[in-house]
mmCIF file with all atom_site columns, C-alpha atoms and ligand atoms in Angstrom:
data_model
loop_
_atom_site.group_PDB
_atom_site.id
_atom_site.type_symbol
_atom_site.label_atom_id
_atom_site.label_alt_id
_atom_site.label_comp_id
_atom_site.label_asym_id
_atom_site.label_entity_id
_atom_site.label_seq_id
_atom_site.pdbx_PDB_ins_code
_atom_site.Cartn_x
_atom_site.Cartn_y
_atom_site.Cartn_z
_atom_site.occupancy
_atom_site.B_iso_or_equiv
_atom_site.pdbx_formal_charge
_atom_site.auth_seq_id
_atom_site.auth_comp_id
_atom_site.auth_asym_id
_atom_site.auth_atom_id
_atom_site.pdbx_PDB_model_num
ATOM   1   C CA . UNK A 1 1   ? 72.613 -9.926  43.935 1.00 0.00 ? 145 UNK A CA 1
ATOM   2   C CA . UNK A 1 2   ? 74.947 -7.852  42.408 1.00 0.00 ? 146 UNK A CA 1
ATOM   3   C CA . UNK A 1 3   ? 78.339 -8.733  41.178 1.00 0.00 ? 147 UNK A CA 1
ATOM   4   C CA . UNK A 1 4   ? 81.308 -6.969  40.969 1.00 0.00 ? 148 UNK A CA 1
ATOM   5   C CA . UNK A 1 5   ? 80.734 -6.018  37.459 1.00 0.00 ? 149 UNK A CA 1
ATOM   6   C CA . UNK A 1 6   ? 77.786 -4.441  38.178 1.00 0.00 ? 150 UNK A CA 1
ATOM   7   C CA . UNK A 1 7   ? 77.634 -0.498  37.388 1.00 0.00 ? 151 UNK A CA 1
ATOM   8   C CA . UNK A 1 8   ? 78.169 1.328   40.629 1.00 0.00 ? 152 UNK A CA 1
ATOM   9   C CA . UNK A 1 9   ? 75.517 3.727   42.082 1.00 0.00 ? 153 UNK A CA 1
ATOM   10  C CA . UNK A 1 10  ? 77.066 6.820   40.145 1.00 0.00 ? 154 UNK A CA 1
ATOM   11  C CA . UNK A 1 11  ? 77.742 5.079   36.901 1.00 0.00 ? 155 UNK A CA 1
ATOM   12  C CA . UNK A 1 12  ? 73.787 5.219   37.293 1.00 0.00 ? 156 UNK A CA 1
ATOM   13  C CA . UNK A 1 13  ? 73.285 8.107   39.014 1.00 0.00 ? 157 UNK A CA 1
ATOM   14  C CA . UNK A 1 14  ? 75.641 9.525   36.015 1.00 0.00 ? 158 UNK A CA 1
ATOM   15  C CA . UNK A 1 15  ? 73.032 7.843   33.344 1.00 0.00 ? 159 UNK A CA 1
ATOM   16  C CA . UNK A 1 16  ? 70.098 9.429   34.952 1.00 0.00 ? 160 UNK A CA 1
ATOM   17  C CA . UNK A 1 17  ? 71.758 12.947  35.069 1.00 0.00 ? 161 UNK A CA 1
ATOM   18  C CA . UNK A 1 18  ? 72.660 13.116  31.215 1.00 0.00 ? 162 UNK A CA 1
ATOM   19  C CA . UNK A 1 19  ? 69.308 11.577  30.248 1.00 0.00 ? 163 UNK A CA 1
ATOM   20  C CA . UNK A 1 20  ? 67.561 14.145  32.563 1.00 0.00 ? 164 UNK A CA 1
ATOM   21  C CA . UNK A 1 21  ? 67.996 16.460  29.717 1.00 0.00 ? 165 UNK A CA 1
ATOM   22  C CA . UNK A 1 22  ? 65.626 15.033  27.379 1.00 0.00 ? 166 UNK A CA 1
ATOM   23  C CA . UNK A 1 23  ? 62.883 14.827  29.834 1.00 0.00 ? 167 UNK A CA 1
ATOM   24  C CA . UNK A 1 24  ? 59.659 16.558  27.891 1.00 0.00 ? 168 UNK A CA 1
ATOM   25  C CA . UNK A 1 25  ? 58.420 19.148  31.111 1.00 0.00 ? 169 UNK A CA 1
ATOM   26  C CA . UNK A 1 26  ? 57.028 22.240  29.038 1.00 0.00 ? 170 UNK A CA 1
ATOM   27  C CA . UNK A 1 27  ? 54.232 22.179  31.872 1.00 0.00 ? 171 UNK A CA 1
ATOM   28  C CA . UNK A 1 28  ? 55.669 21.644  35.193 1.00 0.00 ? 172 UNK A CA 1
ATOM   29  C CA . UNK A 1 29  ? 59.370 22.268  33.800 1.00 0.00 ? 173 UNK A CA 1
ATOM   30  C CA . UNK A 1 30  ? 60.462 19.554  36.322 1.00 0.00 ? 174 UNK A CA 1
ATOM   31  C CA . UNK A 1 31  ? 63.121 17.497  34.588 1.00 0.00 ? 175 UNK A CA 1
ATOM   32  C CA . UNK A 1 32  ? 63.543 13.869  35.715 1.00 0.00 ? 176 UNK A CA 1
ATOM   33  C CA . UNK A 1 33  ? 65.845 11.371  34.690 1.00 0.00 ? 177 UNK A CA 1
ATOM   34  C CA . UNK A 1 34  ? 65.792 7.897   35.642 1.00 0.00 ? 178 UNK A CA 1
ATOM   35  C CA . UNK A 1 35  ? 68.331 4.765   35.068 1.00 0.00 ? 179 UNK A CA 1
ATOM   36  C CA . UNK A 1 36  ? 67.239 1.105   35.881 1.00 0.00 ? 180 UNK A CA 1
ATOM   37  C CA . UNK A 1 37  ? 69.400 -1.849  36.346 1.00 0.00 ? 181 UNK A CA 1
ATOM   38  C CA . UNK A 1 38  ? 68.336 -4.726  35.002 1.00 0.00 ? 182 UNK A CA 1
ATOM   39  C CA . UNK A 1 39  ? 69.574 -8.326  36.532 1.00 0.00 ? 183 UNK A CA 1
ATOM   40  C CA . UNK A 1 40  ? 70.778 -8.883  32.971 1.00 0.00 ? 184 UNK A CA 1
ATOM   41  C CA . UNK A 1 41  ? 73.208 -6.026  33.269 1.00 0.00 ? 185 UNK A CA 1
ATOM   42  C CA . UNK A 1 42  ? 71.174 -3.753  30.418 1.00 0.00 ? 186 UNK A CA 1
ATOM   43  C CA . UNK A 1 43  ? 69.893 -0.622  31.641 1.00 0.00 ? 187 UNK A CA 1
ATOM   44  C CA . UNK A 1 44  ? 67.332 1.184   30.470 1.00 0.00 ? 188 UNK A CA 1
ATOM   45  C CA . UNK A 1 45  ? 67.168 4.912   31.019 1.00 0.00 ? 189 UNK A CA 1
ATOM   46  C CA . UNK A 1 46  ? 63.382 7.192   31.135 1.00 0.00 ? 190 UNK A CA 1
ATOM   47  C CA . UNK A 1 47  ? 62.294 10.922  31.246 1.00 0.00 ? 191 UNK A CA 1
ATOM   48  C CA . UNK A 1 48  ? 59.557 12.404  32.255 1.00 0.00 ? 192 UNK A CA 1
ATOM   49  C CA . UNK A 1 49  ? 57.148 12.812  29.073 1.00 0.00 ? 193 UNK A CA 1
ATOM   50  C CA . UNK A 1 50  ? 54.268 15.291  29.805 1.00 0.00 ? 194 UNK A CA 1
ATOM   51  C CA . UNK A 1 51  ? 50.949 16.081  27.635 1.00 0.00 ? 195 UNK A CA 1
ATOM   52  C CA . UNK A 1 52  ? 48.733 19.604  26.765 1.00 0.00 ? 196 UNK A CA 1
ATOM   53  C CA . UNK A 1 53  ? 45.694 16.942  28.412 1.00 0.00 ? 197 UNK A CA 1
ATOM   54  C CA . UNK A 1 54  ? 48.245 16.823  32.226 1.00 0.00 ? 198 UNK A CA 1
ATOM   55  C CA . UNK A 1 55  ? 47.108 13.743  33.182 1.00 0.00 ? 199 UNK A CA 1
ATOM   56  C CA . UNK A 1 56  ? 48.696 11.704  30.591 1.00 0.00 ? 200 UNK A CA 1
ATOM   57  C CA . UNK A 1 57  ? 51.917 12.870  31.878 1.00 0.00 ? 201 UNK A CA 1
ATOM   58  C CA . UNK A 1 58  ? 53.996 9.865   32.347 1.00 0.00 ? 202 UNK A CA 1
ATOM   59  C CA . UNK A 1 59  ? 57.083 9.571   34.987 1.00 0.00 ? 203 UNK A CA 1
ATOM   60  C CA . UNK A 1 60  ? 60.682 8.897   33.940 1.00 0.00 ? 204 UNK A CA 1
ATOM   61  C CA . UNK A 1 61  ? 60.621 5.691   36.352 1.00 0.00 ? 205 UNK A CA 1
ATOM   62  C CA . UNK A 1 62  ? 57.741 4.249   34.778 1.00 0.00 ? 206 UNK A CA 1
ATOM   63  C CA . UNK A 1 63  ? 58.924 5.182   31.383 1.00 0.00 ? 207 UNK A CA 1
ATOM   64  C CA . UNK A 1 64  ? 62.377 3.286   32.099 1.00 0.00 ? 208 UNK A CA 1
ATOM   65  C CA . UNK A 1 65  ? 60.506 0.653   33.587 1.00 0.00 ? 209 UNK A CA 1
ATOM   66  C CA . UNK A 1 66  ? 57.880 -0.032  30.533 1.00 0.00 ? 210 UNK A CA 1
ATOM   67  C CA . UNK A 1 67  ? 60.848 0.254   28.471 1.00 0.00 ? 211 UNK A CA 1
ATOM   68  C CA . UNK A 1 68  ? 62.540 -2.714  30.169 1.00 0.00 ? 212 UNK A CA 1
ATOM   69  C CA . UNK A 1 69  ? 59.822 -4.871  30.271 1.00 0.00 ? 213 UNK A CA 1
ATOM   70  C CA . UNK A 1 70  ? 58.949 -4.166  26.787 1.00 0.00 ? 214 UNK A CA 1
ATOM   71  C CA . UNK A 1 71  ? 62.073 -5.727  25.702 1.00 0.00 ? 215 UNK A CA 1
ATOM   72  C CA . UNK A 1 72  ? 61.763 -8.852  28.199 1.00 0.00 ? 216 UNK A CA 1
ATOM   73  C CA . UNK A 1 73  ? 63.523 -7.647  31.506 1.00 0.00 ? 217 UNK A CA 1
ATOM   74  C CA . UNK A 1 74  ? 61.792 -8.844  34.672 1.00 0.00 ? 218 UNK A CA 1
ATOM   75  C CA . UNK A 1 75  ? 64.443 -8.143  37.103 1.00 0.00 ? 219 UNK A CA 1
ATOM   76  C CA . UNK A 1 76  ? 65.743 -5.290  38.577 1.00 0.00 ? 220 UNK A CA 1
ATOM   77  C CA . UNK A 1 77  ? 68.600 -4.170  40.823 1.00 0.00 ? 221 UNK A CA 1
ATOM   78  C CA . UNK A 1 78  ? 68.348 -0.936  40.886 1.00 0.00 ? 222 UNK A CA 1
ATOM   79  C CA . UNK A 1 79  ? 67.284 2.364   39.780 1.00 0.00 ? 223 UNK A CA 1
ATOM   80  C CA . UNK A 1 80  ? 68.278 5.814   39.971 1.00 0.00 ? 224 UNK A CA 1
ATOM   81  C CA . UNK A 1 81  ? 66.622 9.008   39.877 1.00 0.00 ? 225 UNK A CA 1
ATOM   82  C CA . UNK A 1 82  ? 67.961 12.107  39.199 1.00 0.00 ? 226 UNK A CA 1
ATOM   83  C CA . UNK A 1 83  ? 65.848 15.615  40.076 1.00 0.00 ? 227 UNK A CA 1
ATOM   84  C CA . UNK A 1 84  ? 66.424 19.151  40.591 1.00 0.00 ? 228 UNK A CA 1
ATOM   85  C CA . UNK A 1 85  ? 66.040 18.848  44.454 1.00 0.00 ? 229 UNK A CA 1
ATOM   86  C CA . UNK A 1 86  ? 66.502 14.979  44.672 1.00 0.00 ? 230 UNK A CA 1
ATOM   87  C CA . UNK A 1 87  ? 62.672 14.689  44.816 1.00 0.00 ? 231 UNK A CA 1
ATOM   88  C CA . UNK A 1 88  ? 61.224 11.430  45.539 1.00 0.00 ? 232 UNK A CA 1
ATOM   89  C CA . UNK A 1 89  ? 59.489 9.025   43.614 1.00 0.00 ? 233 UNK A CA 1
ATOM   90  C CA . UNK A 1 90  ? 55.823 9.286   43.348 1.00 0.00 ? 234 UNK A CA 1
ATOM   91  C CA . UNK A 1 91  ? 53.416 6.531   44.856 1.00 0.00 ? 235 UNK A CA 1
ATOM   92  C CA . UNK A 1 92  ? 52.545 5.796   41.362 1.00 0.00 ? 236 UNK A CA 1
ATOM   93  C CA . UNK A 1 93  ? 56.024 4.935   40.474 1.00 0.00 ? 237 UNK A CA 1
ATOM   94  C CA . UNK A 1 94  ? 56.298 3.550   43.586 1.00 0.00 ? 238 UNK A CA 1
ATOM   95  C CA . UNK A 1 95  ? 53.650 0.140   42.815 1.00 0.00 ? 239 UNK A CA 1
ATOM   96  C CA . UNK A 1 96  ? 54.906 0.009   39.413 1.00 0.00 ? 240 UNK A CA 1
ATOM   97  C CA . UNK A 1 97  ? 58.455 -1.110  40.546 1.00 0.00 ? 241 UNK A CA 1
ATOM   98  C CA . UNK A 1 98  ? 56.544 -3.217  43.174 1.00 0.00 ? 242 UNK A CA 1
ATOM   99  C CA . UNK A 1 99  ? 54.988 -5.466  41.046 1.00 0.00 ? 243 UNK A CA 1
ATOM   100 C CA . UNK A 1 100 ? 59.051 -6.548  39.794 1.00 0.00 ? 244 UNK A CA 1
ATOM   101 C CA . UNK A 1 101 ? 60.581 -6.519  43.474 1.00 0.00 ? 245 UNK A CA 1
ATOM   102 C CA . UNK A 1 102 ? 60.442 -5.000  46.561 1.00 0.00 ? 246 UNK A CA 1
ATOM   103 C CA . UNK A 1 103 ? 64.518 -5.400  47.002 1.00 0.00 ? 247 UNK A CA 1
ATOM   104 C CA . UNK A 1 104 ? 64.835 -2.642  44.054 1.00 0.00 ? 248 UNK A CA 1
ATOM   105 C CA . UNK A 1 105 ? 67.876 -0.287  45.498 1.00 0.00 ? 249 UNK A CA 1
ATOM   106 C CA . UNK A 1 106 ? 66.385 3.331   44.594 1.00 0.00 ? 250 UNK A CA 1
ATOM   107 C CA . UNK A 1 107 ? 69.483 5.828   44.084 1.00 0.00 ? 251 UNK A CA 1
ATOM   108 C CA . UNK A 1 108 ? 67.844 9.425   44.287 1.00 0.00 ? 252 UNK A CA 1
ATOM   109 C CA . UNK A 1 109 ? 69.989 11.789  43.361 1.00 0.00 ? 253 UNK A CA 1
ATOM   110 C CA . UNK A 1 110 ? 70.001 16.215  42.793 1.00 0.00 ? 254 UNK A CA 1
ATOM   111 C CA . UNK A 1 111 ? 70.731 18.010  39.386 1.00 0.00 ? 255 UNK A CA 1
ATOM   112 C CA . UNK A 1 112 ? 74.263 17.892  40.293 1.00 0.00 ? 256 UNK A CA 1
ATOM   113 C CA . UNK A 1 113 ? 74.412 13.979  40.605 1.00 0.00 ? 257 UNK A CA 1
ATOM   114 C CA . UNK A 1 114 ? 75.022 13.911  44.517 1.00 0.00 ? 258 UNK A CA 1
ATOM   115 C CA . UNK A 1 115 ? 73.674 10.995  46.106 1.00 0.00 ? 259 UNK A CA 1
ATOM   116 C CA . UNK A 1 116 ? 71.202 12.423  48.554 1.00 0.00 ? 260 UNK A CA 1
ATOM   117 C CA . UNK A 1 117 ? 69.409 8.701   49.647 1.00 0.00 ? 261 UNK A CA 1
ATOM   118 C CA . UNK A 1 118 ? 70.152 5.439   48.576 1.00 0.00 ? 262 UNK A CA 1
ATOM   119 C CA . UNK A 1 119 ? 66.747 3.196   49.777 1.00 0.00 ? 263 UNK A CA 1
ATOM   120 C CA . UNK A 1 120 ? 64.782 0.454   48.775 1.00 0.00 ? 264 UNK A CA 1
ATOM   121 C CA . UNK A 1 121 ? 61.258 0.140   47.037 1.00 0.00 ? 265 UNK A CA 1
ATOM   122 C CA . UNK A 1 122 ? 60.030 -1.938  50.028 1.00 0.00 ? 266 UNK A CA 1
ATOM   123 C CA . UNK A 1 123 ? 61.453 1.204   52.174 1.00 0.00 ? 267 UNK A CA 1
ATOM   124 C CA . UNK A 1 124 ? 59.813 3.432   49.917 1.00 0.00 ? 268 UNK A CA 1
ATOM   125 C CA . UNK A 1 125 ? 56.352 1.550   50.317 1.00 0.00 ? 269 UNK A CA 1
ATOM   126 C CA . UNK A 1 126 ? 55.477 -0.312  53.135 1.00 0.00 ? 270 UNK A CA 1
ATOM   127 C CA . UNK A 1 127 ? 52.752 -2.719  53.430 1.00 0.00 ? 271 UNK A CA 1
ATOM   128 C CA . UNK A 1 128 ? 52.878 -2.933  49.007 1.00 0.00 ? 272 UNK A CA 1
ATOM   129 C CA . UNK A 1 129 ? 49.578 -3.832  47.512 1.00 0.00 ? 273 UNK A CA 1
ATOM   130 C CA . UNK A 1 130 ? 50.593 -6.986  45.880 1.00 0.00 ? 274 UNK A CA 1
ATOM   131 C CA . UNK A 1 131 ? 49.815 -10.405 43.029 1.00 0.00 ? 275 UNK A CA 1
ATOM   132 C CA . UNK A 1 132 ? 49.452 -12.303 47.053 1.00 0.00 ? 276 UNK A CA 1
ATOM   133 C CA . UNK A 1 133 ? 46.176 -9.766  47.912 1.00 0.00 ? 277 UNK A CA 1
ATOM   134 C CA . UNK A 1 134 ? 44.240 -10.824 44.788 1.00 0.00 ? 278 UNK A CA 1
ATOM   135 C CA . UNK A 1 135 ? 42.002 -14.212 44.978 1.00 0.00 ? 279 UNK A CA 1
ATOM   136 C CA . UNK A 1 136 ? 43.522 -17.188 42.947 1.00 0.00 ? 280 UNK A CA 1
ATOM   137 C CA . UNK A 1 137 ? 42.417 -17.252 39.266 1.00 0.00 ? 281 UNK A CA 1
ATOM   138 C CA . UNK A 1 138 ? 41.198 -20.193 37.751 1.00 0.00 ? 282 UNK A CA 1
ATOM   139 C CA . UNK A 1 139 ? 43.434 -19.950 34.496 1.00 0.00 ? 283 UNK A CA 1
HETATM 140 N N1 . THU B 2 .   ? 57.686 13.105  37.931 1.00 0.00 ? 507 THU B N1 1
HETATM 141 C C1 . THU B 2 .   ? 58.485 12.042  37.586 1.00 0.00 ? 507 THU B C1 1
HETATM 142 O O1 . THU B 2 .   ? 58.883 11.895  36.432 1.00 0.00 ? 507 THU B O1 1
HETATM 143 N N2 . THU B 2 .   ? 58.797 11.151  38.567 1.00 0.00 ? 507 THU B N2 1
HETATM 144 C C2 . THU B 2 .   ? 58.421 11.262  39.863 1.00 0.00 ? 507 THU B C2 1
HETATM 145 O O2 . THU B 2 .   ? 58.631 10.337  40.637 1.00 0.00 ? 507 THU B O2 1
HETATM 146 C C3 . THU B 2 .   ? 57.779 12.491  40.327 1.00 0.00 ? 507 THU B C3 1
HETATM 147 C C4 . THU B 2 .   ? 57.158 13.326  39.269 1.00 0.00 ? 507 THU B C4 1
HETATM 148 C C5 . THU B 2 .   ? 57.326 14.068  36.888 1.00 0.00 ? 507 THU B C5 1
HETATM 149 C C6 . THU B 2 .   ? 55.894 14.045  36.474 1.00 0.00 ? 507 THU B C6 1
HETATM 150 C C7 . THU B 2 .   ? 55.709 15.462  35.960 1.00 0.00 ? 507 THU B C7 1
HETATM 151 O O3 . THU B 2 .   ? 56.137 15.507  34.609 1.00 0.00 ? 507 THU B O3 1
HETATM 152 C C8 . THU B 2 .   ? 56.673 16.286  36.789 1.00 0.00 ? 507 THU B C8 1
HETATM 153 O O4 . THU B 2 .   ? 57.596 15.368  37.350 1.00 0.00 ? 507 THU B O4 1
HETATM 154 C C9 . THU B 2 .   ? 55.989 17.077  37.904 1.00 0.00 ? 507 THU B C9 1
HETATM 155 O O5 . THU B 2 .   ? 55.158 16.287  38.657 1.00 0.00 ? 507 THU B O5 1
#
């Protein structure tokens, strides 16, 4: 849960926005900016990096995501995503932030920082491919 402490959807939102403008997009020149809550109270901010060879293009969610867990956060409250046109996350991005919790509040939010949907990633992706679908491992 979040306490009253916690950094309010803009203070996020706000995160994602300045971030936004590091995002590498010399391909698709479609910034993103992403902010992610962690249940310690760190957040960890991600742009968009993209590659000459496009697939290796990596999202600003994931990249705030791997950032996180890289440096031992396993819980998240939320995360914010800041766009041009409030786009959506992409299905990618979508299982990534599965795999740490369904109950992720997603903030997406336009160029401007206007909240256009606040959501969750169980909202965002019903019916989640999950650890429970794989056959117990022997370990
Ligand atoms: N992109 C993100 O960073 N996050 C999303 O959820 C959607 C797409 C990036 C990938 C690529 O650099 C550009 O936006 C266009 O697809």
């Amino acid at each position: 849960m979040m306490n009253k402490t916690a950094p309010s959807s803009q203070v996020l939102i706000n995160l994602a926005k300045e971030t936004r403008k590091k995002a590498y997009a010399p391909y698709s020149n479609y910034h993103v900016g992403a902010a992610l809550l962690g249940k310690s109270g760190k957040i960890y901010t991600g742009v968009n990096v993209e590659n000459a060879v496009y697939p290796l293009t990596l999202c600003a969610e994931r990249v705030a995501l791997f950032k996180a867990i890289s440096e031992g956060e396993r819980e998240f409250d939320a995360i914010s995503v800041v766009t041009d046109n409030g786009g959506s996350p992409c299905g990618s991005c979508r299982q990534a932030l599965a795999e740490f919790g369904l109950d992720i509040i997603v903030y997406i939010a336009d160029g401007e920082g206007n909240l256009i949907e606040e959501t969750t990633v169980r909202d965002l992706l019903p019916r989640a491919f999950g650890a429970e679908d794989l056959p117990e491992r022997n370990s």
